[in-house]
XYZ file of N, CA, C and O in Angstrom:
500
model
N 78.162 38.121 6.834
C 77.390 36.729 5.954
C 77.518 36.740 4.588
O 77.767 37.929 3.677
N 77.413 35.702 3.924
C 77.255 35.207 2.382
C 75.866 34.568 2.254
O 75.677 33.517 3.018
N 74.909 35.676 1.280
C 74.058 34.733 0.975
C 74.164 34.347 -0.487
O 74.572 34.900 -1.407
N 73.721 32.767 -0.865
C 73.916 32.210 -2.182
C 72.591 31.685 -2.775
O 71.961 31.129 -1.550
N 72.331 31.626 -3.897
C 70.932 31.345 -4.359
C 71.293 30.729 -5.658
O 72.019 31.398 -6.595
N 70.974 29.759 -5.862
C 71.146 28.875 -6.962
C 69.948 28.678 -7.457
O 68.705 29.092 -7.608
N 70.392 28.779 -9.378
C 68.902 28.288 -10.474
C 69.672 27.757 -11.258
O 70.776 27.289 -11.415
N 68.565 27.119 -12.073
C 69.267 26.585 -13.264
C 68.883 24.934 -13.386
O 69.238 24.174 -14.486
N 68.582 24.652 -12.432
C 68.683 22.982 -12.243
C 66.832 22.853 -13.013
O 65.924 23.567 -13.942
N 67.000 21.197 -13.276
C 65.819 20.863 -14.059
C 65.701 19.336 -14.409
O 66.577 18.803 -14.180
N 65.038 19.070 -15.603
C 65.059 17.505 -15.788
C 65.405 17.141 -17.597
O 65.272 18.648 -17.954
N 66.478 16.682 -17.728
C 66.710 16.423 -19.050
C 66.964 15.088 -19.488
O 67.351 14.131 -18.440
N 67.220 14.820 -20.280
C 67.239 13.311 -20.882
C 69.289 13.279 -21.111
O 69.852 13.975 -20.920
N 69.472 11.938 -20.802
C 71.144 11.543 -20.636
C 71.185 11.922 -21.974
O 70.986 11.858 -23.112
N 72.917 12.708 -21.899
C 73.615 13.256 -22.992
C 72.905 15.025 -23.319
O 73.855 15.612 -23.833
N 72.037 15.092 -22.202
C 71.617 16.677 -22.506
C 72.625 17.731 -21.777
O 73.515 17.231 -21.143
N 72.345 18.506 -21.412
C 73.128 19.784 -20.781
C 72.095 20.491 -20.065
O 70.878 21.237 -20.087
N 72.859 21.196 -19.205
C 72.254 22.279 -18.481
C 73.424 23.154 -17.310
O 74.520 22.978 -17.324
N 72.899 24.144 -17.445
C 73.668 25.272 -16.836
C 73.300 25.797 -15.490
O 72.236 26.518 -15.420
N 73.840 25.637 -14.532
C 73.381 26.067 -12.844
C 74.151 27.063 -12.830
O 75.310 27.919 -13.121
N 73.254 28.472 -12.156
C 74.346 29.642 -11.787
C 73.673 29.806 -10.182
O 73.050 29.473 -9.546
N 74.556 30.589 -9.569
C 74.980 30.558 -8.430
C 74.945 32.354 -7.856
O 76.197 32.913 -8.440
N 74.448 32.667 -7.351
C 74.622 34.561 -7.261
C 74.802 34.770 -5.620
O 74.219 34.128 -4.808
N 75.982 35.617 -5.418
C 76.218 35.699 -4.313
C 75.916 37.021 -3.838
O 76.422 38.054 -4.440
N 75.485 37.636 -2.413
C 75.313 39.003 -2.126
C 76.145 38.812 -0.541
O 76.399 37.631 -0.118
N 75.862 39.659 0.013
C 76.407 40.228 1.273
C 77.741 40.534 1.327
O 78.475 41.132 0.655
N 78.480 39.687 2.505
C 80.378 39.784 2.598
C 80.852 39.535 1.589
O 81.737 38.325 1.650
N 80.525 39.401 0.266
C 81.397 38.897 -0.745
C 82.946 38.743 -1.074
O 83.744 38.394 -1.609
N 83.167 40.278 -0.398
C 84.924 40.413 -0.158
C 85.182 39.031 0.731
O 86.699 39.203 0.614
N 84.544 38.453 1.335
C 85.329 37.457 1.996
C 85.430 35.911 1.204
O 85.832 34.853 1.936
N 84.995 36.251 0.084
C 85.069 35.190 -0.329
C 86.154 34.594 -0.925
O 87.334 35.724 -1.778
N 86.899 33.616 -1.088
C 88.365 33.158 -1.893
C 87.904 31.984 -2.849
O 88.739 31.521 -3.732
N 86.863 31.341 -2.422
C 86.596 29.882 -3.342
C 85.351 30.049 -3.555
O 84.405 30.105 -2.389
N 85.083 29.542 -4.687
C 83.069 28.985 -4.739
C 83.151 27.246 -5.214
O 84.113 27.216 -5.868
N 82.445 26.678 -4.726
C 82.129 25.400 -5.321
C 80.903 24.775 -5.788
O 79.760 25.690 -5.176
N 80.615 23.891 -6.436
C 79.438 23.414 -6.753
C 79.715 21.867 -6.052
O 80.670 21.087 -5.735
N 78.790 21.152 -5.063
C 78.698 20.233 -4.602
C 77.672 19.823 -5.278
O 76.372 20.033 -5.217
N 77.373 18.537 -4.851
C 75.863 17.616 -5.175
C 75.769 16.304 -3.966
O 76.416 16.069 -3.622
N 74.233 16.202 -3.752
C 73.785 15.199 -2.960
C 72.919 14.425 -3.584
O 71.868 14.776 -3.887
N 72.993 13.042 -3.780
C 71.844 12.237 -4.411
C 71.063 11.465 -3.194
O 71.634 11.538 -1.999
N 69.971 11.438 -3.453
C 69.363 10.431 -2.182
C 70.159 9.447 -1.465
O 70.512 8.761 -2.468
N 70.094 9.407 -0.507
C 70.862 8.213 0.298
C 72.620 8.125 0.128
O 73.134 7.050 0.421
N 72.674 9.310 -0.449
C 74.532 9.243 -0.531
C 74.620 10.763 0.400
O 74.139 11.420 0.717
N 76.179 10.412 0.353
C 76.667 11.408 1.271
C 77.181 12.524 -0.030
O 77.020 12.737 -1.019
N 77.232 14.235 0.523
C 77.355 15.314 -0.147
C 78.712 15.141 -0.715
O 79.563 14.498 -0.404
N 79.282 15.354 -1.968
C 80.113 15.281 -2.897
C 81.146 16.239 -3.540
O 79.719 17.152 -3.747
N 81.855 16.780 -3.341
C 82.432 17.830 -4.271
C 82.452 17.633 -5.705
O 82.729 16.502 -6.249
N 82.062 18.649 -6.695
C 81.991 18.683 -7.752
C 82.929 19.228 -8.437
O 83.854 18.890 -9.265
N 83.484 20.669 -7.965
C 84.062 21.312 -8.877
C 84.252 22.847 -7.945
O 83.524 23.070 -7.231
N 85.657 23.567 -7.779
C 85.758 24.267 -6.980
C 86.538 25.460 -8.110
O 86.986 24.971 -9.387
N 86.018 26.758 -7.808
C 87.257 27.945 -8.567
C 87.695 28.789 -7.873
O 86.887 29.148 -6.557
N 89.041 29.077 -7.567
C 89.469 30.129 -6.898
C 88.920 31.322 -7.255
O 88.745 31.767 -8.658
N 88.271 32.258 -6.282
C 87.871 33.840 -6.849
C 88.400 34.276 -7.532
O 87.768 35.154 -8.510
N 89.530 34.712 -7.233
C 90.544 35.734 -8.017
C 91.058 35.325 -8.736
O 91.165 35.839 -10.332
N 92.048 34.198 -8.670
C 92.817 33.531 -9.870
C 91.948 32.865 -10.769
O 92.629 32.626 -11.947
N 91.044 32.539 -10.806
C 90.296 31.592 -12.001
C 90.529 30.033 -11.812
O 89.833 29.300 -12.685
N 91.663 29.597 -10.680
C 91.961 28.427 -11.137
C 90.645 27.377 -10.534
O 90.126 27.591 -9.645
N 90.609 26.216 -11.396
C 89.672 25.362 -10.901
C 90.392 24.025 -10.908
O 91.310 23.319 -11.133
N 89.285 23.019 -10.086
C 89.323 22.187 -9.664
C 87.859 20.802 -10.101
O 87.036 21.415 -9.784
N 88.279 19.943 -10.195
C 87.122 18.850 -10.677
C 87.111 17.764 -9.948
O 88.415 17.111 -10.260
N 85.820 17.197 -9.895
C 86.060 15.465 -9.253
C 86.372 14.573 -10.491
O 85.835 15.320 -11.670
N 86.953 13.618 -10.491
C 87.152 12.753 -11.409
C 85.548 12.411 -12.221
O 85.846 12.330 -13.571
N 85.090 12.153 -11.808
C 83.267 12.038 -12.158
C 83.107 12.769 -13.469
O 82.024 12.626 -13.919
N 83.445 14.045 -13.195
C 82.652 14.907 -14.273
C 83.525 15.789 -14.997
O 82.941 16.615 -15.868
N 85.017 15.461 -14.844
C 85.750 15.909 -15.448
C 85.792 16.093 -16.985
O 85.309 14.412 -17.602
N 85.541 16.913 -18.083
C 85.964 16.666 -19.324
C 84.359 17.257 -19.773
O 83.975 17.042 -21.189
N 83.248 16.839 -18.730
C 81.753 16.959 -19.099
C 81.299 18.343 -18.332
O 80.653 18.942 -18.855
N 81.970 18.777 -17.331
C 81.239 19.921 -16.782
C 82.620 21.082 -16.557
O 83.736 20.725 -16.240
N 82.246 22.170 -16.521
C 82.716 23.409 -16.469
C 82.131 24.702 -15.614
O 81.018 24.772 -15.722
N 83.289 24.798 -14.639
C 82.792 25.906 -13.638
C 83.640 27.101 -14.325
O 84.525 26.923 -14.906
N 82.491 28.102 -14.236
C 83.480 29.759 -14.179
C 82.920 30.798 -13.347
O 81.583 30.235 -12.575
N 83.619 31.391 -13.473
C 82.646 32.970 -12.189
C 82.631 34.163 -13.170
O 83.605 34.172 -14.249
N 81.706 35.150 -12.577
C 81.828 36.338 -13.400
C 81.934 37.029 -12.111
O 80.940 37.461 -11.437
N 83.255 37.800 -11.619
C 83.259 38.833 -10.183
C 82.500 39.817 -10.601
O 82.032 40.403 -9.238
N 82.331 40.461 -11.612
C 81.306 41.373 -11.734
C 79.973 41.631 -11.200
O 79.400 42.521 -10.373
N 79.880 40.050 -11.338
C 78.080 40.209 -11.177
C 78.251 38.981 -9.940
O 77.223 38.594 -9.373
N 79.378 38.851 -9.348
C 79.285 37.885 -7.914
C 78.755 36.678 -8.109
O 77.885 36.191 -7.112
N 78.762 35.799 -9.657
C 78.267 34.809 -9.577
C 78.715 33.957 -9.838
O 80.465 34.076 -10.696
N 78.462 32.703 -10.083
C 79.358 31.568 -10.249
C 78.364 30.797 -11.110
O 77.815 30.645 -11.071
N 79.257 29.481 -12.183
C 78.203 28.710 -12.889
C 78.932 27.478 -13.007
O 80.045 26.989 -12.630
N 78.140 26.595 -13.164
C 78.529 25.269 -13.658
C 77.638 24.891 -15.141
O 76.539 24.544 -15.136
N 78.564 24.385 -16.015
C 77.737 24.241 -17.413
C 78.281 22.804 -17.154
O 79.118 22.435 -17.089
N 77.178 22.129 -17.436
C 77.063 20.208 -17.457
C 76.613 20.053 -18.544
O 75.421 20.274 -19.616
N 77.490 19.186 -19.425
C 77.344 18.454 -20.822
C 77.315 17.405 -20.636
O 78.064 16.755 -19.566
N 77.068 16.190 -21.659
C 76.794 15.246 -21.427
C 76.107 14.319 -20.196
O 77.034 13.437 -19.554
N 74.977 14.837 -19.575
C 75.115 14.218 -18.437
C 74.257 12.765 -18.325
O 74.082 12.358 -19.263
N 74.796 12.693 -17.361
C 74.289 10.783 -17.172
C 73.411 11.011 -16.065
O 73.261 11.664 -14.899
N 72.472 9.852 -15.704
C 71.311 9.677 -14.936
C 72.229 9.436 -13.487
O 71.619 10.256 -12.485
N 73.774 9.151 -13.566
C 74.069 9.361 -11.956
C 74.596 10.563 -11.712
O 74.943 10.909 -10.498
N 73.871 11.518 -12.613
C 74.601 13.322 -11.776
C 73.341 13.456 -11.646
O 73.011 14.786 -11.001
N 72.289 13.058 -11.267
C 71.148 13.294 -10.776
C 71.245 13.029 -9.253
O 71.805 12.651 -8.492
N 70.794 14.585 -8.822
C 70.999 15.043 -7.277
C 70.738 16.586 -6.973
O 70.631 17.063 -8.115
N 70.760 16.871 -5.847
C 70.564 18.413 -5.372
C 72.090 18.637 -5.350
O 72.756 18.354 -5.142
N 72.067 19.842 -6.126
C 73.312 20.633 -6.298
C 73.600 21.778 -5.730
O 72.381 22.580 -5.901
N 74.503 22.011 -5.131
C 74.242 23.200 -3.700
C 75.756 24.278 -4.399
O 76.851 23.682 -4.925
N 75.527 25.493 -4.151
C 76.669 26.439 -4.566
C 77.471 26.663 -2.958
O 76.477 26.701 -1.717
N 78.519 26.730 -3.158
C 79.099 27.151 -1.729
C 80.319 28.011 -1.921
O 80.864 28.133 -2.554
N 80.541 28.926 -0.620
C 81.746 29.898 -0.708
C 82.641 29.251 0.601
O 81.846 28.910 1.443
N 83.751 29.677 0.235
C 84.830 29.447 1.203
C 85.758 30.673 1.556
O 85.706 31.477 0.255
N 86.551 31.078 2.395
C 87.212 32.149 2.523
C 89.234 31.880 2.424
O 89.817 32.435 2.286
N 88.536 30.312 1.939
C 89.866 29.364 2.035
C 90.354 29.339 0.593
O 89.484 29.205 0.021
N 91.501 29.986 0.127
C 91.576 29.693 -1.140
C 92.091 28.390 -1.900
O 92.571 27.586 -1.096
N 91.512 28.599 -2.932
C 91.385 26.755 -3.382
C 92.212 27.109 -4.868
O 91.446 26.688 -5.677
N 93.409 26.576 -4.939
C 94.268 25.833 -5.705
C 93.960 24.658 -6.234
O 94.401 24.031 -7.217
N 94.076 23.995 -5.356
C 93.631 22.432 -4.868
C 92.414 22.254 -4.402
O 91.488 23.404 -3.855
N 91.955 20.996 -4.110
C 90.492 20.811 -3.431
C 91.028 21.300 -1.984
O 91.677 21.063 -1.672
N 89.646 21.823 -1.885
C 89.571 22.673 0.078
C 88.255 21.654 0.154
O 87.235 21.100 -0.186
N 88.590 20.795 1.614
C 87.441 20.050 2.228
C 86.471 21.169 2.400
O 86.019 21.989 2.546
N 85.361 20.119 2.207
C 83.893 20.447 2.366
C 83.792 21.285 3.639
O 82.933 22.485 3.351
N 84.182 21.124 4.628
C 83.923 21.862 6.020
C 84.335 23.294 6.274
O 84.158 24.118 6.899
N 85.218 23.489 4.888
C 86.049 24.715 4.631
C 84.818 25.734 3.888
O 85.305 26.916 3.866
N 83.965 25.106 3.444
C 83.069 26.085 2.906
C 81.943 26.470 4.287
O 81.323 25.808 4.487
N 81.828 27.787 4.186
C 81.002 28.280 5.544
C 79.383 28.536 4.807
O 78.778 28.456 5.630
N 79.269 28.691 3.723
C 78.042 29.814 3.122
C 77.504 28.430 2.373
O 78.124 28.280 1.334
N 76.083 28.233 2.132
C 75.917 27.061 1.553
C 74.541 27.966 0.525
O 73.971 28.480 1.379
N 74.109 27.702 -0.442
C 72.606 27.816 -1.028
C 71.797 26.504 -0.884
O 71.970 25.853 -0.175
N 70.782 26.891 -0.915
C 69.312 26.183 -0.800
C 69.463 24.663 -1.755
O 68.699 24.171 -1.541
N 69.822 25.098 -2.987
C 70.276 23.839 -3.810
C 69.231 24.168 -4.644
O 67.909 25.016 -4.690
N 69.742 23.106 -6.037
C 68.709 23.486 -6.929
C 68.813 21.796 -7.940
O 69.797 21.075 -7.756
N 67.642 21.204 -7.629
C 67.374 19.548 -8.469
C 67.869 19.607 -9.771
O 66.998 20.394 -10.805
N 68.524 18.580 -10.023
C 68.721 18.023 -11.668
C 68.355 16.876 -11.652
O 68.983 15.663 -10.789
N 67.590 16.464 -12.575
C 67.476 15.071 -13.032
C 67.789 14.750 -14.148
O 67.487 15.604 -14.984
N 68.376 13.603 -14.284
C 68.622 13.182 -15.841
C 68.119 11.742 -16.177
O 68.588 10.467 -15.136
N 67.475 11.206 -16.986
C 66.734 10.553 -16.958
C 67.323 9.333 -18.498
O 67.789 10.051 -19.071
N 67.308 8.273 -18.366
C 68.016 7.259 -18.992
C 66.774 7.431 -20.483
O 65.769 7.624 -20.602
């Protein structure tokens, strides 16, 4: 199994920045893709960004392209989400997830087997 722990959420004003971190432990050798997802109240969970664990290839949802950057540090078994130019509509619980499926393009949510507990991001106007 893989254990994931997120950190870095908080409250910011529109236009501000936050950096989320996710630390993986356990059977990390099984990870081929890491992703960030978010879920706002009353809405379905949506994919935000993914990164191929070894190759570093990235994928972004259109809603965050140009504002968010996903990165990873393999030595630390960690993945990050730098969020700039935040908007009120970015308010959500953000989750880190891992998949054994390689992600050069978007990987369906159901392919992500392990999930963190989430970290809350609130953006005020």
